[in-house]
GROMACS .gro file of C-alpha atoms in nm:
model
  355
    1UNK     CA    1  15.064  18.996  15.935
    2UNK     CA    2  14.832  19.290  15.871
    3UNK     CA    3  14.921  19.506  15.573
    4UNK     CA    4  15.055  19.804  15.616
    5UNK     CA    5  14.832  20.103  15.655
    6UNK     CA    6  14.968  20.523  15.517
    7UNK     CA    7  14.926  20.654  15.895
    8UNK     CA    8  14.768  20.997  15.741
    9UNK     CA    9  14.640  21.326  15.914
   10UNK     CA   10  14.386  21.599  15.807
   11UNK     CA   11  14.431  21.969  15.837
   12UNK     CA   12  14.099  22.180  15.803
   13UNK     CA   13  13.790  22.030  15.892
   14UNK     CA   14  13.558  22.272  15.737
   15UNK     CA   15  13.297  22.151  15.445
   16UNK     CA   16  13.585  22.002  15.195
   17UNK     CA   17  13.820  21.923  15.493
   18UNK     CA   18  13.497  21.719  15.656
   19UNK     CA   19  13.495  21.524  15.361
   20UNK     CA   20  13.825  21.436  15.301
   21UNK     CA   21  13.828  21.288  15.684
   22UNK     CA   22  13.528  21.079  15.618
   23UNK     CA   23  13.718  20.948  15.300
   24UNK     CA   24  14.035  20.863  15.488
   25UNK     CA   25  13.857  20.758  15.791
   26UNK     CA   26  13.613  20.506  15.614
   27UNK     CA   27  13.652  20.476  15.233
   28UNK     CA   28  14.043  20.402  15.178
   29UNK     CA   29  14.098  20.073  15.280
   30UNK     CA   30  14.480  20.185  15.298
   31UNK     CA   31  14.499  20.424  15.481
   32UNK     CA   32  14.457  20.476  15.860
   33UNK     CA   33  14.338  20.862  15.981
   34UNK     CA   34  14.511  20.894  16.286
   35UNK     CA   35  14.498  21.262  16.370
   36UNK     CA   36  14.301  21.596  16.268
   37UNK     CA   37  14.343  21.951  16.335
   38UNK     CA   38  14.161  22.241  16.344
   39UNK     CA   39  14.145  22.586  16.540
   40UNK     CA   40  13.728  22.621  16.484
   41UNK     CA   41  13.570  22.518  16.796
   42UNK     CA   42  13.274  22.411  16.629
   43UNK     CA   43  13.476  22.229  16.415
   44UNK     CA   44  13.612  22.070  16.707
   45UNK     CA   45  13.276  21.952  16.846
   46UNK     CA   46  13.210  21.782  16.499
   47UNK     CA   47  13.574  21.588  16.525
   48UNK     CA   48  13.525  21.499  16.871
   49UNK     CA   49  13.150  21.318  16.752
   50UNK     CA   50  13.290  21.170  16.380
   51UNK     CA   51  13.622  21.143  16.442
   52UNK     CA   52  13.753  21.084  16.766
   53UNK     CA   53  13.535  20.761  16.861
   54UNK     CA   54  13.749  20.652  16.567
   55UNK     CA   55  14.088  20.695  16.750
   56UNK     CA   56  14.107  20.996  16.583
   57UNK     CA   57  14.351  21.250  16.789
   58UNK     CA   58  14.214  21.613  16.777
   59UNK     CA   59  14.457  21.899  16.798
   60UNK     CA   60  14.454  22.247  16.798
   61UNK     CA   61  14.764  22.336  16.721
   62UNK     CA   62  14.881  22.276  16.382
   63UNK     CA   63  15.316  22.249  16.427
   64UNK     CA   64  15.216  21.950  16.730
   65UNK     CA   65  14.972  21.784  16.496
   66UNK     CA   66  15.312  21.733  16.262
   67UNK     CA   67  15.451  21.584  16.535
   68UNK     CA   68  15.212  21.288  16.619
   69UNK     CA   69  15.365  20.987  16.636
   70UNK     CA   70  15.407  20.755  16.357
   71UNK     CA   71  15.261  21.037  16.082
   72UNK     CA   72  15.325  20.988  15.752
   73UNK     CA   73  15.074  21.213  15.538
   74UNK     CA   74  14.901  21.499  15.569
   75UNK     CA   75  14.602  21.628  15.348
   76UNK     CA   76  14.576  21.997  15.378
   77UNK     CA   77  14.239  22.146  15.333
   78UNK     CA   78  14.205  22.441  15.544
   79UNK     CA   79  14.143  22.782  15.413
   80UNK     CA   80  14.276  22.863  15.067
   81UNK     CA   81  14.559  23.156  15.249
   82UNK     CA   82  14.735  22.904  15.462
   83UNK     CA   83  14.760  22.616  15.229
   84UNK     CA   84  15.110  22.676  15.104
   85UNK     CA   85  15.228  22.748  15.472
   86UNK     CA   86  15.096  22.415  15.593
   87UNK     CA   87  15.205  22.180  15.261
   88UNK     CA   88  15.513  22.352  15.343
   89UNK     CA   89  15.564  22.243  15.718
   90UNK     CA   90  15.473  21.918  15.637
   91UNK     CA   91  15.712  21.880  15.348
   92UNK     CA   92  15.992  22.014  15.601
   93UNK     CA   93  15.885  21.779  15.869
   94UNK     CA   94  15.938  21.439  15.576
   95UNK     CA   95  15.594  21.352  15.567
   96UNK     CA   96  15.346  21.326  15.226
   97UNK     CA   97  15.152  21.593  15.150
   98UNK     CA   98  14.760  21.629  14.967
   99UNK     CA   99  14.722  21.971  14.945
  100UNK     CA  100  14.334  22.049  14.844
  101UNK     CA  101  14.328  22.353  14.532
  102UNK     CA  102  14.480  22.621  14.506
  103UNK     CA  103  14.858  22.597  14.629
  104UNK     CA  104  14.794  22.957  14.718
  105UNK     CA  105  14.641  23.260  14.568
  106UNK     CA  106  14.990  23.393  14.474
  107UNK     CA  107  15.246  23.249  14.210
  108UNK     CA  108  15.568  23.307  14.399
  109UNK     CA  109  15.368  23.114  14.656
  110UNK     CA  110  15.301  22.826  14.500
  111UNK     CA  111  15.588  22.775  14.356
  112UNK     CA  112  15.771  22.791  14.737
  113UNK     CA  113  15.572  22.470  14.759
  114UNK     CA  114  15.738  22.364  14.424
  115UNK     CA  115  16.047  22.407  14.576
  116UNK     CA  116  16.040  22.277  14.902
  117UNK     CA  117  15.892  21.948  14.720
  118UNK     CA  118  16.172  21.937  14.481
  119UNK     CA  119  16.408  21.944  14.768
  120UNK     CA  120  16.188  21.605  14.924
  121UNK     CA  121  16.241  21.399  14.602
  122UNK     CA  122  16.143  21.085  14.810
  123UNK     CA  123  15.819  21.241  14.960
  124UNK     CA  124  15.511  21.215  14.737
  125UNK     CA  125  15.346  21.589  14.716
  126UNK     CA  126  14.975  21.628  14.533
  127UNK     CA  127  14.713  21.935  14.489
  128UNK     CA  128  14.408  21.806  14.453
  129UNK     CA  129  14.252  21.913  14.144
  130UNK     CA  130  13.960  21.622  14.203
  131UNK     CA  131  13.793  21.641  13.820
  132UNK     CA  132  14.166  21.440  13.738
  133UNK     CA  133  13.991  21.165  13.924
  134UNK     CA  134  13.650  21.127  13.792
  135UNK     CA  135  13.538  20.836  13.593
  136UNK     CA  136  13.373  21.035  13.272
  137UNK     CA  137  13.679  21.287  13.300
  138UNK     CA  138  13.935  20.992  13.243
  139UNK     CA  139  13.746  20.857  12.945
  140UNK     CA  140  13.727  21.130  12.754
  141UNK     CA  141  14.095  21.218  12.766
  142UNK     CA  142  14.143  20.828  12.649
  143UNK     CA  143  13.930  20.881  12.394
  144UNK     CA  144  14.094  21.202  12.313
  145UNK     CA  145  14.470  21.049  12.360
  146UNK     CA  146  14.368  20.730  12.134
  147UNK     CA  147  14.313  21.018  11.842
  148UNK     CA  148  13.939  20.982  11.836
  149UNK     CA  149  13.840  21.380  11.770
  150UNK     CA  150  14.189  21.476  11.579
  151UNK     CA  151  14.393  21.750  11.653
  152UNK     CA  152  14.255  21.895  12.039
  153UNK     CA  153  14.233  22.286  11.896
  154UNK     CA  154  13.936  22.437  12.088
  155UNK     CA  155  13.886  22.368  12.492
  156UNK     CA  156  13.514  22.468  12.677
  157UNK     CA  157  13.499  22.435  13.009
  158UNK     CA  158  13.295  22.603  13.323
  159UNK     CA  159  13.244  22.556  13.662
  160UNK     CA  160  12.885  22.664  13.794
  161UNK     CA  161  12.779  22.690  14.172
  162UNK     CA  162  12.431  22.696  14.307
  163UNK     CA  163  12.300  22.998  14.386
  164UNK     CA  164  12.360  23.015  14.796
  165UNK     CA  165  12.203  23.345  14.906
  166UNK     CA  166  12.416  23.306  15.260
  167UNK     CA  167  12.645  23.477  15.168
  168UNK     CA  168  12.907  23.239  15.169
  169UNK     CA  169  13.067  23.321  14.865
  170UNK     CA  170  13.104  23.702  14.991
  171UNK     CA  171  13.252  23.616  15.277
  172UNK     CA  172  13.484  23.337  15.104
  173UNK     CA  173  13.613  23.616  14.797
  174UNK     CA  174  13.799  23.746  15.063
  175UNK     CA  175  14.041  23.467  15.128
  176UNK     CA  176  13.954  23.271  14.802
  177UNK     CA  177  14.174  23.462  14.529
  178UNK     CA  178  13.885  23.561  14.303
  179UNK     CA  179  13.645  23.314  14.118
  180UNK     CA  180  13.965  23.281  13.840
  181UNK     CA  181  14.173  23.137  14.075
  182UNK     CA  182  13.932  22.960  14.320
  183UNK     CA  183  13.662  22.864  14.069
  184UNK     CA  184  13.796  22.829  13.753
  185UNK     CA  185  14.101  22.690  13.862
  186UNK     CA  186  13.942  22.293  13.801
  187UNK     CA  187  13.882  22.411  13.443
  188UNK     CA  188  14.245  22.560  13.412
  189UNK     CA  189  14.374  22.246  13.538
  190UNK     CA  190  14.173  22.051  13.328
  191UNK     CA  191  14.267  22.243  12.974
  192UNK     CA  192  14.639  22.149  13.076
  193UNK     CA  193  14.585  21.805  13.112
  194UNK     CA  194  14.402  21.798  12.793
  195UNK     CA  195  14.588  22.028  12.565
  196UNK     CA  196  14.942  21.935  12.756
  197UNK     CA  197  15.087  22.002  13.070
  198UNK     CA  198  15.353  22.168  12.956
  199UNK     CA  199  15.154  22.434  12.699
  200UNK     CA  200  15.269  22.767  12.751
  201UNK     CA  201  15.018  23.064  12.739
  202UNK     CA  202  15.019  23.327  12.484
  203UNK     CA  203  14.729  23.546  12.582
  204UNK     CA  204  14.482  23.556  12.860
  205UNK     CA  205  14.203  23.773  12.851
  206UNK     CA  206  13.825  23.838  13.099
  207UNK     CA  207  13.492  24.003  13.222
  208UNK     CA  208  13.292  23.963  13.482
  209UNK     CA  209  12.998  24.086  13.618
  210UNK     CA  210  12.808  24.088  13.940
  211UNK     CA  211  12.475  23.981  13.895
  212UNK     CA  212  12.300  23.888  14.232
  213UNK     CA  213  12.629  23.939  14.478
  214UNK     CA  214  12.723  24.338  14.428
  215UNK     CA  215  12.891  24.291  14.796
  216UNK     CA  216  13.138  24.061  14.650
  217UNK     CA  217  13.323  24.437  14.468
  218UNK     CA  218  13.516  24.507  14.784
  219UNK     CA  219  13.716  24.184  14.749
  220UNK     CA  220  13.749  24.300  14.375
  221UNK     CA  221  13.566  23.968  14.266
  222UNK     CA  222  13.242  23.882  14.060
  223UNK     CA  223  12.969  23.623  14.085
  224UNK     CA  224  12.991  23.535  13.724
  225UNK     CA  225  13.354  23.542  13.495
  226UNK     CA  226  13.449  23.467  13.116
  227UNK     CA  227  13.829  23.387  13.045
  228UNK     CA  228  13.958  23.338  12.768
  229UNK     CA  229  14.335  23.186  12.738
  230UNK     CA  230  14.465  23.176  12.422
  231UNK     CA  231  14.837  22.887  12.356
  232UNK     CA  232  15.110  22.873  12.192
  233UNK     CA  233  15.039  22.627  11.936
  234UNK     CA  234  14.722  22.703  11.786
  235UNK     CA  235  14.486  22.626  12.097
  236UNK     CA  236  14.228  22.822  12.276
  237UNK     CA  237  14.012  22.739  12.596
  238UNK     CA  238  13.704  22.901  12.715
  239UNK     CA  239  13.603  22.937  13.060
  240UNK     CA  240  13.303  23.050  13.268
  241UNK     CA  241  13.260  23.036  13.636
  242UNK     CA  242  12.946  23.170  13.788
  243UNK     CA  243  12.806  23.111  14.180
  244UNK     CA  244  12.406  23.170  14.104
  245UNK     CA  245  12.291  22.862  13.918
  246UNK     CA  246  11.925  22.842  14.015
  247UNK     CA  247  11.890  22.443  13.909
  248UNK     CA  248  12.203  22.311  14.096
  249UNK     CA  249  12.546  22.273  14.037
  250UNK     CA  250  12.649  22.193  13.681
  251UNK     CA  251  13.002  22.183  13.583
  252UNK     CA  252  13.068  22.097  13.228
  253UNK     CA  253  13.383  22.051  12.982
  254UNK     CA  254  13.399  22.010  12.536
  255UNK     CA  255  13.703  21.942  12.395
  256UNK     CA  256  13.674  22.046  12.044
  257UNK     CA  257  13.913  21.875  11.764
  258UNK     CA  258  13.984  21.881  11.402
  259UNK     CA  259  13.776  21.569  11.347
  260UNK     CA  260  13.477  21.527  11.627
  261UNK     CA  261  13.384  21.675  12.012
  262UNK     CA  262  13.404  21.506  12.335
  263UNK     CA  263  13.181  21.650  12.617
  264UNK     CA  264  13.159  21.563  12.960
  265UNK     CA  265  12.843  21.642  13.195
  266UNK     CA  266  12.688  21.911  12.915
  267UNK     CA  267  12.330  21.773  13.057
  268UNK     CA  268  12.371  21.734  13.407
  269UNK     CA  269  12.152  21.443  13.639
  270UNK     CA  270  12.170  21.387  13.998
  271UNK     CA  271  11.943  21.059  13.951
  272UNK     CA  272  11.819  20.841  13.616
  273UNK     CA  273  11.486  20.952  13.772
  274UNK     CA  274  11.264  21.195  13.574
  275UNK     CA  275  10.967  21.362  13.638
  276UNK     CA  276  10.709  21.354  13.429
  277UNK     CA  277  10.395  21.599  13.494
  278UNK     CA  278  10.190  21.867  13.422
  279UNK     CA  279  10.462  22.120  13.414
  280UNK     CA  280  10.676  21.918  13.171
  281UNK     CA  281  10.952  21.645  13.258
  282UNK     CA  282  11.184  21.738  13.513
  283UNK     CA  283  11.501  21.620  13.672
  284UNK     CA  284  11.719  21.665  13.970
  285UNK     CA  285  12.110  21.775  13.921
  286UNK     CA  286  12.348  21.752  14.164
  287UNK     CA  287  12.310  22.069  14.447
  288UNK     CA  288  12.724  22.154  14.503
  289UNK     CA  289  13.043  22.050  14.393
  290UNK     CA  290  13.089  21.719  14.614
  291UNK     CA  291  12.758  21.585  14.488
  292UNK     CA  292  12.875  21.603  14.168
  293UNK     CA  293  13.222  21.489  14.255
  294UNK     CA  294  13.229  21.243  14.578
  295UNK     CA  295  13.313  20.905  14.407
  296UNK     CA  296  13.657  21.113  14.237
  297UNK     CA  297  13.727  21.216  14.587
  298UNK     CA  298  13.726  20.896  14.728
  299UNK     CA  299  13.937  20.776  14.430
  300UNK     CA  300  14.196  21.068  14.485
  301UNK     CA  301  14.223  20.927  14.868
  302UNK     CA  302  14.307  20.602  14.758
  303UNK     CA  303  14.582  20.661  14.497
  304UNK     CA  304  14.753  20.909  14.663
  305UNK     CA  305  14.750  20.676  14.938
  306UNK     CA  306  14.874  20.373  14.686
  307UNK     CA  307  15.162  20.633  14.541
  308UNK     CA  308  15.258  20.675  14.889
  309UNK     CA  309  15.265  20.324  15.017
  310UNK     CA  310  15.423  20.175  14.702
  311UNK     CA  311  15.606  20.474  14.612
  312UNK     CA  312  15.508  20.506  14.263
  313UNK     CA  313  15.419  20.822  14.061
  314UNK     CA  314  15.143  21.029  14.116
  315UNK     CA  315  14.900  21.048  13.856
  316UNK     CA  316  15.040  21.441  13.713
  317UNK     CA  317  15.317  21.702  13.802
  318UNK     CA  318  15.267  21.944  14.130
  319UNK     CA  319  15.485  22.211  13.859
  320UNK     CA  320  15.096  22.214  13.681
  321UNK     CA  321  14.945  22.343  13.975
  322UNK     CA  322  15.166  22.631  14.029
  323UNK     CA  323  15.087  22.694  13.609
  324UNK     CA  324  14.733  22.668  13.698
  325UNK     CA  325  14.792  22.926  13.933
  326UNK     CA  326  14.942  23.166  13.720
  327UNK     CA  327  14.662  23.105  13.464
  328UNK     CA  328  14.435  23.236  13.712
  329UNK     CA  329  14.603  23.494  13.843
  330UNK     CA  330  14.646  23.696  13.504
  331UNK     CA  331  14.267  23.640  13.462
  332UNK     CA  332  14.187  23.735  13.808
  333UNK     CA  333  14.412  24.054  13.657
  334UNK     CA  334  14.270  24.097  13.327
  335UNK     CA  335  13.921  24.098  13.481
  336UNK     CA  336  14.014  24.407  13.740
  337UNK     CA  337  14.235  24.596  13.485
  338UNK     CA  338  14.047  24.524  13.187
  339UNK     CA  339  14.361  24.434  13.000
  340UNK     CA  340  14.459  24.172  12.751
  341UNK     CA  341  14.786  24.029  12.896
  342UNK     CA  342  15.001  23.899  12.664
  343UNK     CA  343  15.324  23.626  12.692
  344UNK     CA  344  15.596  23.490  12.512
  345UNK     CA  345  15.716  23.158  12.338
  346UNK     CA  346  15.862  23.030  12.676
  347UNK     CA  347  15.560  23.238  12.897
  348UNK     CA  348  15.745  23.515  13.009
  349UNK     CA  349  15.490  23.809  13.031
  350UNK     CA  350  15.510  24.050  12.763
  351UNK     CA  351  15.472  24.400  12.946
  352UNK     CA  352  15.262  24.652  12.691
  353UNK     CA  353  15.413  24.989  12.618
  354UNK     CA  354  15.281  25.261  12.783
  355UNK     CA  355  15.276  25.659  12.635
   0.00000   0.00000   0.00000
């Protein structure tokens, strides 16, 4: 008898929603894509050459997608406005849901996908924040949980696109939330897994600038951000986000404690291959965010898949996404109002006084 295979569709086959097909179609051995939608017709055309050869059905129409026959997952990965809307359906229609980052770009949003997953207890419901999935990522938090730095007090983290003078990111900003909440929200994620994912915010505070993308103003959004997110607790975290790297992508995380430092990716390599010459030795990083992070991809495939199948827990709490979300947002804030924003001992905002 065959073993059984999670019967799983994919919503969104743009660049991340490509990917995550490819994964499910050929690099989780559980897992059988069985169906993909999207409304692009160019997207389409690439489906009906990668996909659909496979078996793969292609729709058009997201609500009869849901209703393919034998479905049991669906990974949403379209654009970043739509994403709670989808999960949503597909929570209401009893089927698994891997929703790629953000939930949305609002709170209340996100948490409507809290909700509706709360009311699915038996239904396994994921975001994918994909750095929780990366070899070097895990280790360090080991190392960190077995005590080896002390007390976590001081969190550094950034997330740092190549320079794409497209003017992709322009046109992105105005779906995307703002770099805080699009960008930064890996790093967010990541200083609640370290620091606790139930730590609760006492101060959030940024600046931006734009540097080489003055366009990206109208969607009230920068090309390079500082936050800085102060916990209850004695814990701070750091974070920059910037989309003009000139060498490649390098995203990078410290965890600073009372007795050593863990870092992860401070000197970023595509290759163990350097070049040595007359202008010094040189070596090749990683050029975007999948090249740094494909193998955690595939691994986020196959153990959502495995929580699904075998119905045990997923690896952290969807209730982290929606506080990753609200991290982001009072950046995203702070940076356009130029206000500290302060909250309480159980995070309720803390609303300044105003002559």
């Amino acid at each position: 008898m065959a073993p059984q295979k999670l019967q799983v569709a994919c919503a969104g086959l743009g660049r991340m929603g490509a990917r995550h097909a490819l994964n499910f179609l050929n690099r989780t051995p559980r897992a059988q894509l069985v169906a993909a939608f999207t409304p692009d017709p160019k997207e389409v055309q690439w489906a009906k050459t990668h996909l659909e050869p496979s078996g793969v059905t292609i729709y058009t129409d997201y609500d009869e997608m849901l209703r393919h026959s034998g479905l049991e997952a669906v990974v949403v990965a379209t654009v970043t406005t739509v994403h709670a809307e989808e999960a949503i359906k597909a929570i209401e229609a009893n089927l698994h849901v891997l929703c790629e980052k953000p939930l949305s770009t609002s709170v209340e949003i996100s948490q409507s996908v809290l909700d509706a997953a709360r009311r699915k207890p038996q239904l396994k419901v994921m975001c994918g924040f994909s750095r929780r999935f990366d070899a070097s990522y895990r280790d360090a938090f080991n190392r960190m949980d077995s005590g080896s730095i002390g007390r976590p007090s001081v969190f550094r983290s950034q997330t740092c696109d190549k320079l794409d003078p497209s003017g992709f990111f322009v046109a992105y900003a105005e779906f995307s939330g703002g770099i805080f909440v699009d960008c930064n929200i890996h790093d967010i994620d990541l200083a609640l897994w370290f620091f606790g994912q139930d730590s609760v915010v006492k101060s959030v505070a940024a600046v931006g600038i734009c540097a080489v993308q003055p366009e990206l103003r109208k969607h009230k959004d920068v090309d390079n951000g500082i936050g800085m997110v102060e916990f209850w607790g004695g814990k701070v975290a750091y974070f920059y986000s910037s989309r003009m790297m000139a060498a490649g992508q390098h995203d990078m995380t410290e965890i600073i404690g009372t007795e050593g430092k863990l870092s992860v990716n401070a000197s970023p390599t595509g290759t163990l291959v350097e070049m040595h010459g007359s202008a010094g030795v040189q070596r090749e990083i990683p050029a975007d965010y999948y090249g740094r992070f494909e193998h955690a991809f595939v691994t986020e495939a196959n153990e959502f898949t495995a929580a699904c199948l075998d119905n045990t827990r997923l690896p952290f709490k969807l209730s982290g996404a929606v506080q990753a979300v609200k991290i982001g947002c009072a950046l995203q804030e702070s940076l356009n109002s130029g206000q500290k924003i302060n909250f309480d001992e159980v995070g309720r905002r803390i609303e300044s006084a105003r002559l």
